Amino acid sequence: GTLQRSPYSTFHPSVNMKLVKFLQKLNREQVTIELKNGTVVQGTVVGVDTTMNCHLKKAKVTIRGKNPVSHATLSVRGSTVRSWILPESLNLDAMLVDDAPKKAAAAGAAALSKKPMAGMGRGRGRGRGRGGGGGRR
């Protein structure tokens, strides 16, 4: 059969980058965040942490059917977010370049730099695990 790729694995063709890493690059951008309960939050991104919590400044919160409320700073819990609306002017192609080093390459470089070690760690004596036995009598 043919190999089918999950539509959720990436959000842009030819880019394999974690969503969180992308969102963390949005610092100082004016964004609109739609929450699962219908509330709309607009503001300037100060930071995004690994759990997708977003920290905004000059935030305007509009709860459905109510007047907007302004906040100097605001944090939005990542699990409550339905969608991010990004500024039209944002250069997605530039932002979607994954500038993080690949794990395999980093591991390979680390392995090359280490000198081979004689008698790789046996540590803490011999033959104590699995079954015990053979102790003093």
JSON list of C-alpha atoms in Angstrom, two decimals:
[
{"chain": "A", "resi": 1, "resn": "GLY", "atom": "CA", "xyz": [0.00, 0.00, 0.00]},
{"chain": "A", "resi": 2, "resn": "THR", "atom": "CA", "xyz": [0.93, 3.65, -0.11]},
{"chain": "A", "resi": 3, "resn": "LEU", "atom": "CA", "xyz": [2.35, 5.43, 2.89]},
{"chain": "A", "resi": 4, "resn": "GLN", "atom": "CA", "xyz": [-0.08, 8.09, 4.06]},
{"chain": "A", "resi": 5, "resn": "ARG", "atom": "CA", "xyz": [1.09, 10.96, 6.20]},
{"chain": "A", "resi": 6, "resn": "SER", "atom": "CA", "xyz": [-1.02, 12.29, 9.04]},
{"chain": "A", "resi": 7, "resn": "PRO", "atom": "CA", "xyz": [-2.45, 15.73, 8.24]},
{"chain": "A", "resi": 8, "resn": "TYR", "atom": "CA", "xyz": [-1.62, 16.72, 11.83]},
{"chain": "A", "resi": 9, "resn": "SER", "atom": "CA", "xyz": [2.12, 16.01, 11.68]},
{"chain": "A", "resi": 10, "resn": "THR", "atom": "CA", "xyz": [2.97, 19.39, 10.16]},
{"chain": "A", "resi": 11, "resn": "PHE", "atom": "CA", "xyz": [1.04, 22.54, 9.47]},
{"chain": "A", "resi": 12, "resn": "HIS", "atom": "CA", "xyz": [2.98, 23.76, 6.46]},
{"chain": "A", "resi": 13, "resn": "PRO", "atom": "CA", "xyz": [4.25, 21.80, 3.46]},
{"chain": "A", "resi": 14, "resn": "SER", "atom": "CA", "xyz": [7.88, 20.66, 3.61]},
{"chain": "A", "resi": 15, "resn": "VAL", "atom": "CA", "xyz": [8.31, 21.87, 7.18]},
{"chain": "A", "resi": 16, "resn": "ASN", "atom": "CA", "xyz": [8.65, 19.57, 10.14]},
{"chain": "A", "resi": 17, "resn": "MET", "atom": "CA", "xyz": [8.68, 21.86, 13.15]},
{"chain": "A", "resi": 18, "resn": "LYS", "atom": "CA", "xyz": [6.92, 21.68, 16.48]},
{"chain": "A", "resi": 19, "resn": "LEU", "atom": "CA", "xyz": [3.97, 24.05, 16.81]},
{"chain": "A", "resi": 20, "resn": "VAL", "atom": "CA", "xyz": [5.25, 25.32, 20.16]},
{"chain": "A", "resi": 21, "resn": "LYS", "atom": "CA", "xyz": [8.60, 26.27, 18.60]},
{"chain": "A", "resi": 22, "resn": "PHE", "atom": "CA", "xyz": [6.74, 28.26, 15.95]},
{"chain": "A", "resi": 23, "resn": "LEU", "atom": "CA", "xyz": [4.53, 30.02, 18.50]},
{"chain": "A", "resi": 24, "resn": "GLN", "atom": "CA", "xyz": [7.60, 30.91, 20.58]},
{"chain": "A", "resi": 25, "resn": "LYS", "atom": "CA", "xyz": [8.90, 32.88, 17.59]},
{"chain": "A", "resi": 26, "resn": "LEU", "atom": "CA", "xyz": [5.84, 35.16, 17.69]},
{"chain": "A", "resi": 27, "resn": "ASN", "atom": "CA", "xyz": [7.35, 37.51, 20.31]},
{"chain": "A", "resi": 28, "resn": "ARG", "atom": "CA", "xyz": [6.33, 41.15, 19.83]},
{"chain": "A", "resi": 29, "resn": "GLU", "atom": "CA", "xyz": [3.66, 40.18, 17.27]},
{"chain": "A", "resi": 30, "resn": "GLN", "atom": "CA", "xyz": [0.08, 41.44, 17.54]},
{"chain": "A", "resi": 31, "resn": "VAL", "atom": "CA", "xyz": [-2.14, 38.32, 17.58]},
{"chain": "A", "resi": 32, "resn": "THR", "atom": "CA", "xyz": [-5.76, 37.36, 18.15]},
{"chain": "A", "resi": 33, "resn": "ILE", "atom": "CA", "xyz": [-6.40, 34.20, 20.16]},
{"chain": "A", "resi": 34, "resn": "GLU", "atom": "CA", "xyz": [-9.78, 32.52, 20.07]},
{"chain": "A", "resi": 35, "resn": "LEU", "atom": "CA", "xyz": [-10.59, 30.43, 23.15]},
{"chain": "A", "resi": 36, "resn": "LYS", "atom": "CA", "xyz": [-12.69, 27.28, 23.30]},
{"chain": "A", "resi": 37, "resn": "ASN", "atom": "CA", "xyz": [-15.44, 29.11, 25.21]},
{"chain": "A", "resi": 38, "resn": "GLY", "atom": "CA", "xyz": [-15.79, 31.70, 22.41]},
{"chain": "A", "resi": 39, "resn": "THR", "atom": "CA", "xyz": [-13.84, 34.48, 24.16]},
{"chain": "A", "resi": 40, "resn": "VAL", "atom": "CA", "xyz": [-11.51, 36.47, 21.88]},
{"chain": "A", "resi": 41, "resn": "VAL", "atom": "CA", "xyz": [-8.22, 37.83, 23.20]},
{"chain": "A", "resi": 42, "resn": "GLN", "atom": "CA", "xyz": [-6.12, 40.36, 21.26]},
{"chain": "A", "resi": 43, "resn": "GLY", "atom": "CA", "xyz": [-2.68, 41.50, 22.34]},
{"chain": "A", "resi": 44, "resn": "THR", "atom": "CA", "xyz": [1.05, 41.60, 21.81]},
{"chain": "A", "resi": 45, "resn": "VAL", "atom": "CA", "xyz": [2.90, 38.35, 22.50]},
{"chain": "A", "resi": 46, "resn": "VAL", "atom": "CA", "xyz": [5.48, 38.63, 25.29]},
{"chain": "A", "resi": 47, "resn": "GLY", "atom": "CA", "xyz": [6.22, 34.90, 25.38]},
{"chain": "A", "resi": 48, "resn": "VAL", "atom": "CA", "xyz": [4.91, 31.40, 24.85]},
{"chain": "A", "resi": 49, "resn": "ASP", "atom": "CA", "xyz": [6.03, 28.53, 27.08]},
{"chain": "A", "resi": 50, "resn": "THR", "atom": "CA", "xyz": [6.35, 24.84, 26.29]},
{"chain": "A", "resi": 51, "resn": "THR", "atom": "CA", "xyz": [2.77, 24.08, 27.35]},
{"chain": "A", "resi": 52, "resn": "MET", "atom": "CA", "xyz": [1.53, 26.74, 24.88]},
{"chain": "A", "resi": 53, "resn": "ASN", "atom": "CA", "xyz": [0.57, 29.14, 27.66]},
{"chain": "A", "resi": 54, "resn": "CYS", "atom": "CA", "xyz": [0.71, 32.57, 26.04]},
{"chain": "A", "resi": 55, "resn": "HIS", "atom": "CA", "xyz": [1.73, 35.75, 27.84]},
{"chain": "A", "resi": 56, "resn": "LEU", "atom": "CA", "xyz": [0.43, 38.98, 26.31]},
{"chain": "A", "resi": 57, "resn": "LYS", "atom": "CA", "xyz": [0.77, 42.72, 26.93]},
{"chain": "A", "resi": 58, "resn": "LYS", "atom": "CA", "xyz": [-1.80, 45.40, 26.02]},
{"chain": "A", "resi": 59, "resn": "ALA", "atom": "CA", "xyz": [-4.45, 42.68, 25.89]},
{"chain": "A", "resi": 60, "resn": "LYS", "atom": "CA", "xyz": [-8.11, 43.18, 25.04]},
{"chain": "A", "resi": 61, "resn": "VAL", "atom": "CA", "xyz": [-10.49, 40.42, 26.16]},
{"chain": "A", "resi": 62, "resn": "THR", "atom": "CA", "xyz": [-13.92, 40.17, 24.54]},
{"chain": "A", "resi": 63, "resn": "ILE", "atom": "CA", "xyz": [-16.24, 37.64, 26.16]},
{"chain": "A", "resi": 64, "resn": "ARG", "atom": "CA", "xyz": [-19.16, 36.66, 23.90]},
{"chain": "A", "resi": 65, "resn": "GLY", "atom": "CA", "xyz": [-21.96, 39.24, 24.12]},
{"chain": "A", "resi": 66, "resn": "LYS", "atom": "CA", "xyz": [-20.04, 41.57, 26.47]},
{"chain": "A", "resi": 67, "resn": "ASN", "atom": "CA", "xyz": [-17.95, 44.71, 26.15]},
{"chain": "A", "resi": 68, "resn": "PRO", "atom": "CA", "xyz": [-14.17, 44.33, 25.70]},
{"chain": "A", "resi": 69, "resn": "VAL", "atom": "CA", "xyz": [-11.99, 44.61, 28.81]},
{"chain": "A", "resi": 70, "resn": "SER", "atom": "CA", "xyz": [-8.39, 45.85, 28.56]},
{"chain": "A", "resi": 71, "resn": "HIS", "atom": "CA", "xyz": [-5.47, 44.46, 30.58]},
{"chain": "A", "resi": 72, "resn": "ALA", "atom": "CA", "xyz": [-1.86, 45.66, 30.75]},
{"chain": "A", "resi": 73, "resn": "THR", "atom": "CA", "xyz": [-0.70, 42.03, 30.85]},
{"chain": "A", "resi": 74, "resn": "LEU", "atom": "CA", "xyz": [-2.53, 38.73, 30.51]},
{"chain": "A", "resi": 75, "resn": "SER", "atom": "CA", "xyz": [-1.67, 35.04, 30.44]},
{"chain": "A", "resi": 76, "resn": "VAL", "atom": "CA", "xyz": [-3.78, 32.56, 28.48]},
{"chain": "A", "resi": 77, "resn": "ARG", "atom": "CA", "xyz": [-3.64, 28.88, 29.43]},
{"chain": "A", "resi": 78, "resn": "GLY", "atom": "CA", "xyz": [-2.56, 26.83, 26.40]},
{"chain": "A", "resi": 79, "resn": "SER", "atom": "CA", "xyz": [-5.22, 24.14, 26.82]},
{"chain": "A", "resi": 80, "resn": "THR", "atom": "CA", "xyz": [-8.03, 26.72, 26.51]},
{"chain": "A", "resi": 81, "resn": "VAL", "atom": "CA", "xyz": [-6.94, 27.99, 23.07]},
{"chain": "A", "resi": 82, "resn": "ARG", "atom": "CA", "xyz": [-8.98, 27.02, 20.02]},
{"chain": "A", "resi": 83, "resn": "SER", "atom": "CA", "xyz": [-7.06, 29.04, 17.42]},
{"chain": "A", "resi": 84, "resn": "TRP", "atom": "CA", "xyz": [-4.44, 31.69, 16.81]},
{"chain": "A", "resi": 85, "resn": "ILE", "atom": "CA", "xyz": [-5.09, 34.40, 14.24]},
{"chain": "A", "resi": 86, "resn": "LEU", "atom": "CA", "xyz": [-1.77, 35.76, 13.03]},
{"chain": "A", "resi": 87, "resn": "PRO", "atom": "CA", "xyz": [-1.07, 39.17, 11.50]},
{"chain": "A", "resi": 88, "resn": "GLU", "atom": "CA", "xyz": [-1.42, 39.30, 7.71]},
{"chain": "A", "resi": 89, "resn": "SER", "atom": "CA", "xyz": [2.06, 40.86, 7.43]},
{"chain": "A", "resi": 90, "resn": "LEU", "atom": "CA", "xyz": [3.78, 37.87, 9.07]},
{"chain": "A", "resi": 91, "resn": "ASN", "atom": "CA", "xyz": [6.35, 36.19, 6.81]},
{"chain": "A", "resi": 92, "resn": "LEU", "atom": "CA", "xyz": [5.45, 32.54, 7.45]},
{"chain": "A", "resi": 93, "resn": "ASP", "atom": "CA", "xyz": [8.12, 31.12, 5.15]},
{"chain": "A", "resi": 94, "resn": "ALA", "atom": "CA", "xyz": [10.87, 32.83, 7.14]},
{"chain": "A", "resi": 95, "resn": "MET", "atom": "CA", "xyz": [9.35, 31.86, 10.50]},
{"chain": "A", "resi": 96, "resn": "LEU", "atom": "CA", "xyz": [8.79, 28.23, 9.58]},
{"chain": "A", "resi": 97, "resn": "VAL", "atom": "CA", "xyz": [12.50, 27.58, 8.96]},
{"chain": "A", "resi": 98, "resn": "ASP", "atom": "CA", "xyz": [13.48, 25.17, 11.71]},
{"chain": "A", "resi": 99, "resn": "ASP", "atom": "CA", "xyz": [16.70, 26.68, 13.07]},
{"chain": "A", "resi": 100, "resn": "ALA", "atom": "CA", "xyz": [17.03, 24.12, 15.88]},
{"chain": "A", "resi": 101, "resn": "PRO", "atom": "CA", "xyz": [19.83, 21.58, 15.34]},
{"chain": "A", "resi": 102, "resn": "LYS", "atom": "CA", "xyz": [18.60, 18.07, 14.63]},
{"chain": "A", "resi": 103, "resn": "LYS", "atom": "CA", "xyz": [18.90, 15.63, 17.55]},
{"chain": "A", "resi": 104, "resn": "ALA", "atom": "CA", "xyz": [20.74, 12.98, 15.51]},
{"chain": "A", "resi": 105, "resn": "ALA", "atom": "CA", "xyz": [23.33, 15.49, 14.28]},
{"chain": "A", "resi": 106, "resn": "ALA", "atom": "CA", "xyz": [23.84, 16.90, 17.75]},
{"chain": "A", "resi": 107, "resn": "ALA", "atom": "CA", "xyz": [24.24, 13.40, 19.23]},
{"chain": "A", "resi": 108, "resn": "GLY", "atom": "CA", "xyz": [26.71, 12.46, 16.48]},
{"chain": "A", "resi": 109, "resn": "ALA", "atom": "CA", "xyz": [28.82, 15.55, 17.16]},
{"chain": "A", "resi": 110, "resn": "ALA", "atom": "CA", "xyz": [28.82, 14.82, 20.90]},
{"chain": "A", "resi": 111, "resn": "ALA", "atom": "CA", "xyz": [29.86, 11.21, 20.27]},
{"chain": "A", "resi": 112, "resn": "LEU", "atom": "CA", "xyz": [32.77, 12.33, 18.06]},
{"chain": "A", "resi": 113, "resn": "SER", "atom": "CA", "xyz": [34.09, 14.78, 20.65]},
{"chain": "A", "resi": 114, "resn": "LYS", "atom": "CA", "xyz": [34.25, 12.20, 23.48]},
{"chain": "A", "resi": 115, "resn": "LYS", "atom": "CA", "xyz": [37.37, 10.10, 23.87]},
{"chain": "A", "resi": 116, "resn": "PRO", "atom": "CA", "xyz": [36.77, 6.36, 24.02]},
{"chain": "A", "resi": 117, "resn": "MET", "atom": "CA", "xyz": [36.62, 5.25, 27.65]},
{"chain": "A", "resi": 118, "resn": "ALA", "atom": "CA", "xyz": [38.31, 2.07, 28.80]},
{"chain": "A", "resi": 119, "resn": "GLY", "atom": "CA", "xyz": [36.05, -0.45, 30.58]},
{"chain": "A", "resi": 120, "resn": "MET", "atom": "CA", "xyz": [32.73, 1.36, 30.14]},
{"chain": "A", "resi": 121, "resn": "GLY", "atom": "CA", "xyz": [31.12, 1.74, 33.59]},
{"chain": "A", "resi": 122, "resn": "ARG", "atom": "CA", "xyz": [30.39, -1.47, 35.41]},
{"chain": "A", "resi": 123, "resn": "GLY", "atom": "CA", "xyz": [29.87, 0.52, 38.61]},
{"chain": "A", "resi": 124, "resn": "ARG", "atom": "CA", "xyz": [29.05, -0.58, 42.16]},
{"chain": "A", "resi": 125, "resn": "GLY", "atom": "CA", "xyz": [30.60, -4.05, 42.27]},
{"chain": "A", "resi": 126, "resn": "ARG", "atom": "CA", "xyz": [29.60, -7.11, 40.25]},
{"chain": "A", "resi": 127, "resn": "GLY", "atom": "CA", "xyz": [26.58, -9.37, 39.88]},
{"chain": "A", "resi": 128, "resn": "ARG", "atom": "CA", "xyz": [24.23, -8.04, 42.53]},
{"chain": "A", "resi": 129, "resn": "GLY", "atom": "CA", "xyz": [21.09, -7.79, 40.42]},
{"chain": "A", "resi": 130, "resn": "ARG", "atom": "CA", "xyz": [18.54, -10.48, 39.45]},
{"chain": "A", "resi": 131, "resn": "GLY", "atom": "CA", "xyz": [18.48, -13.39, 41.85]},
{"chain": "A", "resi": 132, "resn": "GLY", "atom": "CA", "xyz": [20.94, -12.28, 44.53]},
{"chain": "A", "resi": 133, "resn": "GLY", "atom": "CA", "xyz": [22.53, -15.64, 45.49]},
{"chain": "A", "resi": 134, "resn": "GLY", "atom": "CA", "xyz": [26.24, -16.39, 45.79]},
{"chain": "A", "resi": 135, "resn": "GLY", "atom": "CA", "xyz": [26.76, -14.22, 48.88]},
{"chain": "A", "resi": 136, "resn": "ARG", "atom": "CA", "xyz": [29.00, -15.08, 51.87]},
{"chain": "A", "resi": 137, "resn": "ARG", "atom": "CA", "xyz": [28.31, -18.31, 53.74]}
]
